[in-house]
Amino acid sequence: MKADKKIKNVFRQGAISSEFIANSIAKHQVKTNIGAHNIFLGQVRADTIKDQTVAAIEYSAYEDMANAKFHEIREATFEKFNLTCMHIYHSLGTVKSGEICLFVFVSSTRRKEVFKALEYVVEEIKAHVPIFGKEIFEDETHQWKINS
Amino acid sequence: MNLKVKYFGLIAEITNCSEETIPFSKHTVAEFLDLIFSKYPALKNKDFKVAQNMQLVNIETKISSAEIALLPPFSGG
C-alpha cells in the first residue's frame, strides 16, 4: 500500500491509554491480508537521579516541524519495508511514570518486515523529531531529558 | 527583515518566552547567533540546533526565511 501523502497530526494530549491501543488493534481485524503486527510502547520510567525520582514527563514539541518529520519517517519506512500500514502516536503534556507516551504500530503480510521496520521507526523518531521531555521529580523540581 | 524566533524546552526557560520577533539586518545563521548570544548570554554554553523554515541548518547557512527555531536536544519517545 502507498503511504498516505497528507501530513497527519501524531500528537495526543496526555498519556496514550490501553483502551486506545486495544481499539487500534481491533480496527485491523478487517484487514485480513495482514499476517503480522508489531507494536512499540514507550513508557515513562521512574528514573532516580540524585535521590530524586521522576514522577512524570511533560512533553512539548515544535509541532509543525515534528509532524513534518513524522511524515518523512513514514514515507521512508514505506519505501524501505514492505508494510501494509503504520500508525504513530506521541503524547504532549503530562504523562505520569508508568504511562505510555509513544505508540508505534506496524503491520505487514509477514513477520520479518515488521521486526525490522519497527526498530527503524522508533530510532528515527528518537533521533530526528523535535520533541522535548521535561522530567518532573516528586518534589516538583525538574530537569530536561536527554535521549541516550 | 523581521524574524519570528521560536524557543523550546530548556532554551525557552532561559529566554523566558516561547516566541518573539527580532529584527535582523545581516545574512548568516552565525550572525544571527551573535545577536541571540548578546541578548541571552546564558545560551552560549547550551547545546541546541537551529531550524529555518522547519529544516535544520548550519552556521554558514544564509537566513532567507522568517521562521527560525532554537531546538535543544530531542528527547521524544
PDB file of C-alpha atoms in Angstrom:
ATOM      1  CA  MET A   1       0.000   0.000   0.000  1.00  0.00           C
ATOM      2  CA  LYS A   2       1.282   3.504  -0.772  1.00  0.00           C
ATOM      3  CA  ALA A   3       1.924   5.855   2.100  1.00  0.00           C
ATOM      4  CA  ASP A   4      -0.727   8.459   2.728  1.00  0.00           C
ATOM      5  CA  LYS A   5       0.547  11.783   1.358  1.00  0.00           C
ATOM      6  CA  LYS A   6      -1.313  14.001   3.793  1.00  0.00           C
ATOM      7  CA  ILE A   7       0.592  15.124   6.903  1.00  0.00           C
ATOM      8  CA  LYS A   8      -1.163  13.692   9.958  1.00  0.00           C
ATOM      9  CA  ASN A   9      -1.190  15.019  13.481  1.00  0.00           C
ATOM     10  CA  VAL A  10       0.694  12.434  15.520  1.00  0.00           C
ATOM     11  CA  PHE A  11       0.188  14.167  18.870  1.00  0.00           C
ATOM     12  CA  ARG A  12      -2.333  13.237  21.568  1.00  0.00           C
ATOM     13  CA  GLN A  13      -2.870  15.257  24.727  1.00  0.00           C
ATOM     14  CA  GLY A  14      -1.708  13.305  27.800  1.00  0.00           C
ATOM     15  CA  ALA A  15      -0.970   9.588  28.137  1.00  0.00           C
ATOM     16  CA  ILE A  16      -1.950   7.048  25.467  1.00  0.00           C
ATOM     17  CA  SER A  17      -4.479   4.735  27.118  1.00  0.00           C
ATOM     18  CA  SER A  18      -4.622   0.935  26.968  1.00  0.00           C
ATOM     19  CA  GLU A  19      -8.163   1.298  25.542  1.00  0.00           C
ATOM     20  CA  PHE A  20      -6.877   3.434  22.675  1.00  0.00           C
ATOM     21  CA  ILE A  21      -4.193   0.843  21.880  1.00  0.00           C
ATOM     22  CA  ALA A  22      -6.679  -2.055  22.114  1.00  0.00           C
ATOM     23  CA  ASN A  23      -9.118  -0.255  19.793  1.00  0.00           C
ATOM     24  CA  SER A  24      -6.349   0.395  17.336  1.00  0.00           C
ATOM     25  CA  ILE A  25      -5.546  -3.328  17.225  1.00  0.00           C
ATOM     26  CA  ALA A  26      -9.224  -4.247  16.891  1.00  0.00           C
ATOM     27  CA  LYS A  27      -9.660  -1.926  13.881  1.00  0.00           C
ATOM     28  CA  HIS A  28      -7.161  -4.056  11.944  1.00  0.00           C
ATOM     29  CA  GLN A  29      -9.227  -7.248  12.144  1.00  0.00           C
ATOM     30  CA  VAL A  30     -10.961  -6.285   8.889  1.00  0.00           C
ATOM     31  CA  LYS A  31      -7.595  -6.058   7.084  1.00  0.00           C
ATOM     32  CA  THR A  32      -7.229  -9.773   6.524  1.00  0.00           C
ATOM     33  CA  ASN A  33      -4.189  -9.534   4.230  1.00  0.00           C
ATOM     34  CA  ILE A  34      -2.163  -8.688   7.368  1.00  0.00           C
ATOM     35  CA  GLY A  35      -0.301 -11.621   8.913  1.00  0.00           C
ATOM     36  CA  ALA A  36       1.911  -9.828  11.444  1.00  0.00           C
ATOM     37  CA  HIS A  37       1.664  -6.753  13.670  1.00  0.00           C
ATOM     38  CA  ASN A  38       4.471  -5.316  15.748  1.00  0.00           C
ATOM     39  CA  ILE A  39       3.951  -2.700  18.454  1.00  0.00           C
ATOM     40  CA  PHE A  40       6.323  -0.451  20.361  1.00  0.00           C
ATOM     41  CA  LEU A  41       5.090   1.242  23.535  1.00  0.00           C
ATOM     42  CA  GLY A  42       7.294   3.869  25.124  1.00  0.00           C
ATOM     43  CA  GLN A  43       6.616   4.083  28.875  1.00  0.00           C
ATOM     44  CA  VAL A  44       7.695   6.848  31.250  1.00  0.00           C
ATOM     45  CA  ARG A  45      10.313   5.385  33.556  1.00  0.00           C
ATOM     46  CA  ALA A  46      10.574   6.441  37.223  1.00  0.00           C
ATOM     47  CA  ASP A  47      14.323   7.116  36.992  1.00  0.00           C
ATOM     48  CA  THR A  48      16.099   8.091  40.185  1.00  0.00           C
ATOM     49  CA  ILE A  49      18.596  10.909  39.675  1.00  0.00           C
ATOM     50  CA  LYS A  50      20.487  12.266  42.700  1.00  0.00           C
ATOM     51  CA  ASP A  51      17.910  10.850  45.147  1.00  0.00           C
ATOM     52  CA  GLN A  52      15.015  12.340  43.190  1.00  0.00           C
ATOM     53  CA  THR A  53      12.502  10.091  41.433  1.00  0.00           C
ATOM     54  CA  VAL A  54      10.827  11.059  38.156  1.00  0.00           C
ATOM     55  CA  ALA A  55       7.066  11.340  38.753  1.00  0.00           C
ATOM     56  CA  ALA A  56       6.099  12.433  35.230  1.00  0.00           C
ATOM     57  CA  ILE A  57       7.405  13.791  31.940  1.00  0.00           C
ATOM     58  CA  GLU A  58       5.877  16.913  30.456  1.00  0.00           C
ATOM     59  CA  TYR A  59       6.247  16.790  26.667  1.00  0.00           C
ATOM     60  CA  SER A  60       6.367  19.771  24.355  1.00  0.00           C
ATOM     61  CA  ALA A  61       7.273  19.894  20.668  1.00  0.00           C
ATOM     62  CA  TYR A  62       7.888  22.115  17.684  1.00  0.00           C
ATOM     63  CA  GLU A  63       4.632  20.635  16.455  1.00  0.00           C
ATOM     64  CA  ASP A  64       4.642  21.649  12.791  1.00  0.00           C
ATOM     65  CA  MET A  65       8.219  20.504  12.256  1.00  0.00           C
ATOM     66  CA  ALA A  66       7.635  17.351  14.314  1.00  0.00           C
ATOM     67  CA  ASN A  67       4.588  16.351  12.264  1.00  0.00           C
ATOM     68  CA  ALA A  68       6.547  17.021   9.056  1.00  0.00           C
ATOM     69  CA  LYS A  69       9.392  14.813  10.374  1.00  0.00           C
ATOM     70  CA  PHE A  70       6.972  12.044  11.372  1.00  0.00           C
ATOM     71  CA  HIS A  71       5.616  12.233   7.826  1.00  0.00           C
ATOM     72  CA  GLU A  72       9.142  11.926   6.324  1.00  0.00           C
ATOM     73  CA  ILE A  73       9.838   8.942   8.594  1.00  0.00           C
ATOM     74  CA  ARG A  74       6.578   7.292   7.481  1.00  0.00           C
ATOM     75  CA  GLU A  75       7.400   7.810   3.806  1.00  0.00           C
ATOM     76  CA  ALA A  76      10.954   6.494   4.241  1.00  0.00           C
ATOM     77  CA  THR A  77       9.697   3.453   6.169  1.00  0.00           C
ATOM     78  CA  PHE A  78       7.165   2.558   3.464  1.00  0.00           C
ATOM     79  CA  GLU A  79       9.998   2.866   0.909  1.00  0.00           C
ATOM     80  CA  LYS A  80      12.324   0.562   2.851  1.00  0.00           C
ATOM     81  CA  PHE A  81       9.954  -2.092   4.131  1.00  0.00           C
ATOM     82  CA  ASN A  82       7.001  -3.963   2.708  1.00  0.00           C
ATOM     83  CA  LEU A  83       4.349  -2.761   5.144  1.00  0.00           C
ATOM     84  CA  THR A  84       0.571  -2.841   4.906  1.00  0.00           C
ATOM     85  CA  CYS A  85       0.079   0.022   7.350  1.00  0.00           C
ATOM     86  CA  MET A  86       1.711   2.071  10.060  1.00  0.00           C
ATOM     87  CA  HIS A  87       0.430   4.248  12.907  1.00  0.00           C
ATOM     88  CA  ILE A  88       2.391   6.559  15.187  1.00  0.00           C
ATOM     89  CA  TYR A  89       1.066   8.450  18.235  1.00  0.00           C
ATOM     90  CA  HIS A  90       3.091  10.573  20.666  1.00  0.00           C
ATOM     91  CA  SER A  91       1.949  12.344  23.809  1.00  0.00           C
ATOM     92  CA  LEU A  92       2.063  16.052  24.535  1.00  0.00           C
ATOM     93  CA  GLY A  93       1.634  17.474  28.023  1.00  0.00           C
ATOM     94  CA  THR A  94       1.983  15.472  31.222  1.00  0.00           C
ATOM     95  CA  VAL A  95       2.485  11.699  31.220  1.00  0.00           C
ATOM     96  CA  LYS A  96       2.986  10.078  34.630  1.00  0.00           C
ATOM     97  CA  SER A  97       5.579   7.373  35.272  1.00  0.00           C
ATOM     98  CA  GLY A  98       4.179   4.020  34.195  1.00  0.00           C
ATOM     99  CA  GLU A  99       2.003   5.579  31.497  1.00  0.00           C
ATOM    100  CA  ILE A 100       2.510   5.312  27.733  1.00  0.00           C
ATOM    101  CA  CYS A 101       3.913   8.282  25.778  1.00  0.00           C
ATOM    102  CA  LEU A 102       4.722   6.679  22.402  1.00  0.00           C
ATOM    103  CA  PHE A 103       2.741   4.098  20.419  1.00  0.00           C
ATOM    104  CA  VAL A 104       4.131   2.798  17.124  1.00  0.00           C
ATOM    105  CA  PHE A 105       2.162   0.129  15.277  1.00  0.00           C
ATOM    106  CA  VAL A 106       3.366  -1.505  12.052  1.00  0.00           C
ATOM    107  CA  SER A 107       1.649  -4.271  10.087  1.00  0.00           C
ATOM    108  CA  SER A 108       2.639  -6.471   7.165  1.00  0.00           C
ATOM    109  CA  THR A 109       1.710  -9.699   5.444  1.00  0.00           C
ATOM    110  CA  ARG A 110       4.767 -11.395   7.016  1.00  0.00           C
ATOM    111  CA  ARG A 111       6.626 -11.119  10.334  1.00  0.00           C
ATOM    112  CA  LYS A 112      10.180 -10.355   9.170  1.00  0.00           C
ATOM    113  CA  GLU A 113       9.284  -6.953   7.771  1.00  0.00           C
ATOM    114  CA  VAL A 114       7.586  -5.719  10.945  1.00  0.00           C
ATOM    115  CA  PHE A 115      10.531  -6.617  13.215  1.00  0.00           C
ATOM    116  CA  LYS A 116      12.942  -4.559  11.091  1.00  0.00           C
ATOM    117  CA  ALA A 117      10.533  -1.722  10.357  1.00  0.00           C
ATOM    118  CA  LEU A 118       9.557  -1.110  13.977  1.00  0.00           C
ATOM    119  CA  GLU A 119      13.145  -0.676  15.173  1.00  0.00           C
ATOM    120  CA  TYR A 120      13.863   1.660  12.274  1.00  0.00           C
ATOM    121  CA  VAL A 121      10.816   3.858  13.001  1.00  0.00           C
ATOM    122  CA  VAL A 122      11.484   4.146  16.743  1.00  0.00           C
ATOM    123  CA  GLU A 123      15.181   5.004  16.285  1.00  0.00           C
ATOM    124  CA  GLU A 124      14.344   7.630  13.644  1.00  0.00           C
ATOM    125  CA  ILE A 125      11.769   9.222  15.970  1.00  0.00           C
ATOM    126  CA  LYS A 126      14.241   9.396  18.862  1.00  0.00           C
ATOM    127  CA  ALA A 127      16.955  10.954  16.675  1.00  0.00           C
ATOM    128  CA  HIS A 128      15.113  13.356  14.383  1.00  0.00           C
ATOM    129  CA  VAL A 129      11.790  14.559  15.793  1.00  0.00           C
ATOM    130  CA  PRO A 130      11.861  17.849  17.765  1.00  0.00           C
ATOM    131  CA  ILE A 131      10.093  16.714  20.931  1.00  0.00           C
ATOM    132  CA  PHE A 132      11.280  17.835  24.360  1.00  0.00           C
ATOM    133  CA  GLY A 133      10.692  15.985  27.640  1.00  0.00           C
ATOM    134  CA  LYS A 134      10.792  17.772  30.967  1.00  0.00           C
ATOM    135  CA  GLU A 135      11.299  15.255  33.774  1.00  0.00           C
ATOM    136  CA  ILE A 136       9.256  16.341  36.784  1.00  0.00           C
ATOM    137  CA  PHE A 137      10.507  14.963  40.095  1.00  0.00           C
ATOM    138  CA  GLU A 138       8.352  14.066  43.082  1.00  0.00           C
ATOM    139  CA  ASP A 139       9.352  17.334  44.829  1.00  0.00           C
ATOM    140  CA  GLU A 140       8.212  19.296  41.717  1.00  0.00           C
ATOM    141  CA  THR A 141      11.733  20.326  40.653  1.00  0.00           C
ATOM    142  CA  HIS A 142      12.634  19.336  37.093  1.00  0.00           C
ATOM    143  CA  GLN A 143      15.355  18.652  34.551  1.00  0.00           C
ATOM    144  CA  TRP A 144      15.297  18.367  30.753  1.00  0.00           C
ATOM    145  CA  LYS A 145      15.523  14.821  29.493  1.00  0.00           C
ATOM    146  CA  ILE A 146      18.249  13.810  27.028  1.00  0.00           C
ATOM    147  CA  ASN A 147      17.801  10.631  24.987  1.00  0.00           C
ATOM    148  CA  SER A 148      20.553   8.062  25.474  1.00  0.00           C
TER     149      SER A 148
ATOM    150  CA  MET B   1      13.793  41.655   7.903  1.00  0.00           C
ATOM    151  CA  ASN B   2      11.789  40.669  10.955  1.00  0.00           C
ATOM    152  CA  LEU B   3      12.415  37.126  12.127  1.00  0.00           C
ATOM    153  CA  LYS B   4       9.856  35.122  14.063  1.00  0.00           C
ATOM    154  CA  VAL B   5      12.081  33.235  16.507  1.00  0.00           C
ATOM    155  CA  LYS B   6      10.747  30.228  18.424  1.00  0.00           C
ATOM    156  CA  TYR B   7      12.325  28.726  21.545  1.00  0.00           C
ATOM    157  CA  PHE B   8      11.724  25.287  23.039  1.00  0.00           C
ATOM    158  CA  GLY B   9      12.446  23.314  26.213  1.00  0.00           C
ATOM    159  CA  LEU B  10      15.472  24.460  28.187  1.00  0.00           C
ATOM    160  CA  ILE B  11      16.087  27.260  25.657  1.00  0.00           C
ATOM    161  CA  ALA B  12      12.631  28.748  26.272  1.00  0.00           C
ATOM    162  CA  GLU B  13      13.303  28.650  30.023  1.00  0.00           C
ATOM    163  CA  ILE B  14      16.400  30.793  29.513  1.00  0.00           C
ATOM    164  CA  THR B  15      14.780  33.275  27.113  1.00  0.00           C
ATOM    165  CA  ASN B  16      11.675  33.317  29.304  1.00  0.00           C
ATOM    166  CA  CYS B  17       9.419  33.301  26.242  1.00  0.00           C
ATOM    167  CA  SER B  18       8.465  30.784  23.573  1.00  0.00           C
ATOM    168  CA  GLU B  19       8.388  33.157  20.611  1.00  0.00           C
ATOM    169  CA  GLU B  20       9.424  36.701  19.738  1.00  0.00           C
ATOM    170  CA  THR B  21      10.074  38.928  16.743  1.00  0.00           C
ATOM    171  CA  ILE B  22      13.681  40.001  16.227  1.00  0.00           C
ATOM    172  CA  PRO B  23      14.771  42.499  13.545  1.00  0.00           C
ATOM    173  CA  PHE B  24      17.747  41.134  11.595  1.00  0.00           C
ATOM    174  CA  SER B  25      19.792  43.043   9.029  1.00  0.00           C
ATOM    175  CA  LYS B  26      22.701  40.629   8.441  1.00  0.00           C
ATOM    176  CA  HIS B  27      22.950  37.384   6.478  1.00  0.00           C
ATOM    177  CA  THR B  28      24.005  34.104   8.074  1.00  0.00           C
ATOM    178  CA  VAL B  29      22.955  31.856  10.927  1.00  0.00           C
ATOM    179  CA  ALA B  30      26.307  32.628  12.619  1.00  0.00           C
ATOM    180  CA  GLU B  31      25.475  36.347  12.543  1.00  0.00           C
ATOM    181  CA  PHE B  32      22.008  35.620  13.864  1.00  0.00           C
ATOM    182  CA  LEU B  33      23.525  33.625  16.739  1.00  0.00           C
ATOM    183  CA  ASP B  34      25.845  36.549  17.600  1.00  0.00           C
ATOM    184  CA  LEU B  35      22.717  38.629  18.031  1.00  0.00           C
ATOM    185  CA  ILE B  36      20.997  35.939  20.132  1.00  0.00           C
ATOM    186  CA  PHE B  37      24.064  35.449  22.361  1.00  0.00           C
ATOM    187  CA  SER B  38      24.339  39.181  23.027  1.00  0.00           C
ATOM    188  CA  LYS B  39      20.671  39.177  24.024  1.00  0.00           C
ATOM    189  CA  TYR B  40      20.838  35.925  26.023  1.00  0.00           C
ATOM    190  CA  PRO B  41      24.448  35.291  27.185  1.00  0.00           C
ATOM    191  CA  ALA B  42      23.275  32.193  29.120  1.00  0.00           C
ATOM    192  CA  LEU B  43      22.626  30.404  25.805  1.00  0.00           C
ATOM    193  CA  LYS B  44      26.339  30.427  24.888  1.00  0.00           C
ATOM    194  CA  ASN B  45      27.182  27.215  26.701  1.00  0.00           C
ATOM    195  CA  LYS B  46      23.937  25.389  25.825  1.00  0.00           C
ATOM    196  CA  ASP B  47      23.569  22.634  23.259  1.00  0.00           C
ATOM    197  CA  PHE B  48      20.978  23.431  20.581  1.00  0.00           C
ATOM    198  CA  LYS B  49      20.280  23.205  16.860  1.00  0.00           C
ATOM    199  CA  VAL B  50      18.870  25.893  14.601  1.00  0.00           C
ATOM    200  CA  ALA B  51      15.988  25.298  12.193  1.00  0.00           C
ATOM    201  CA  GLN B  52      14.965  27.647   9.401  1.00  0.00           C
ATOM    202  CA  ASN B  53      11.505  27.115   7.986  1.00  0.00           C
ATOM    203  CA  MET B  54      11.410  23.749   9.850  1.00  0.00           C
ATOM    204  CA  GLN B  55      14.701  22.465   8.350  1.00  0.00           C
ATOM    205  CA  LEU B  56      17.901  22.126  10.379  1.00  0.00           C
ATOM    206  CA  VAL B  57      20.645  24.470   9.188  1.00  0.00           C
ATOM    207  CA  ASN B  58      24.342  25.035   9.963  1.00  0.00           C
ATOM    208  CA  ILE B  59      26.061  28.271  10.943  1.00  0.00           C
ATOM    209  CA  GLU B  60      27.044  29.146   7.370  1.00  0.00           C
ATOM    210  CA  THR B  61      23.502  28.933   6.049  1.00  0.00           C
ATOM    211  CA  LYS B  62      22.033  32.198   4.748  1.00  0.00           C
ATOM    212  CA  ILE B  63      18.890  33.316   6.502  1.00  0.00           C
ATOM    213  CA  SER B  64      16.164  33.667   3.924  1.00  0.00           C
ATOM    214  CA  SER B  65      13.044  32.657   5.764  1.00  0.00           C
ATOM    215  CA  ALA B  66      11.200  34.449   8.518  1.00  0.00           C
ATOM    216  CA  GLU B  67      10.745  31.463  10.844  1.00  0.00           C
ATOM    217  CA  ILE B  68      13.731  30.422  12.940  1.00  0.00           C
ATOM    218  CA  ALA B  69      13.675  27.940  15.839  1.00  0.00           C
ATOM    219  CA  LEU B  70      16.247  27.111  18.517  1.00  0.00           C
ATOM    220  CA  LEU B  71      15.943  23.432  19.391  1.00  0.00           C
ATOM    221  CA  PRO B  72      17.590  21.810  22.432  1.00  0.00           C
ATOM    222  CA  PRO B  73      18.455  18.056  22.321  1.00  0.00           C
ATOM    223  CA  PHE B  74      15.469  15.959  21.212  1.00  0.00           C
ATOM    224  CA  SER B  75      14.000  13.634  23.814  1.00  0.00           C
ATOM    225  CA  GLY B  76      10.846  12.121  22.385  1.00  0.00           C
ATOM    226  CA  GLY B  77       9.659   8.589  22.945  1.00  0.00           C
TER     227      GLY B  77
END
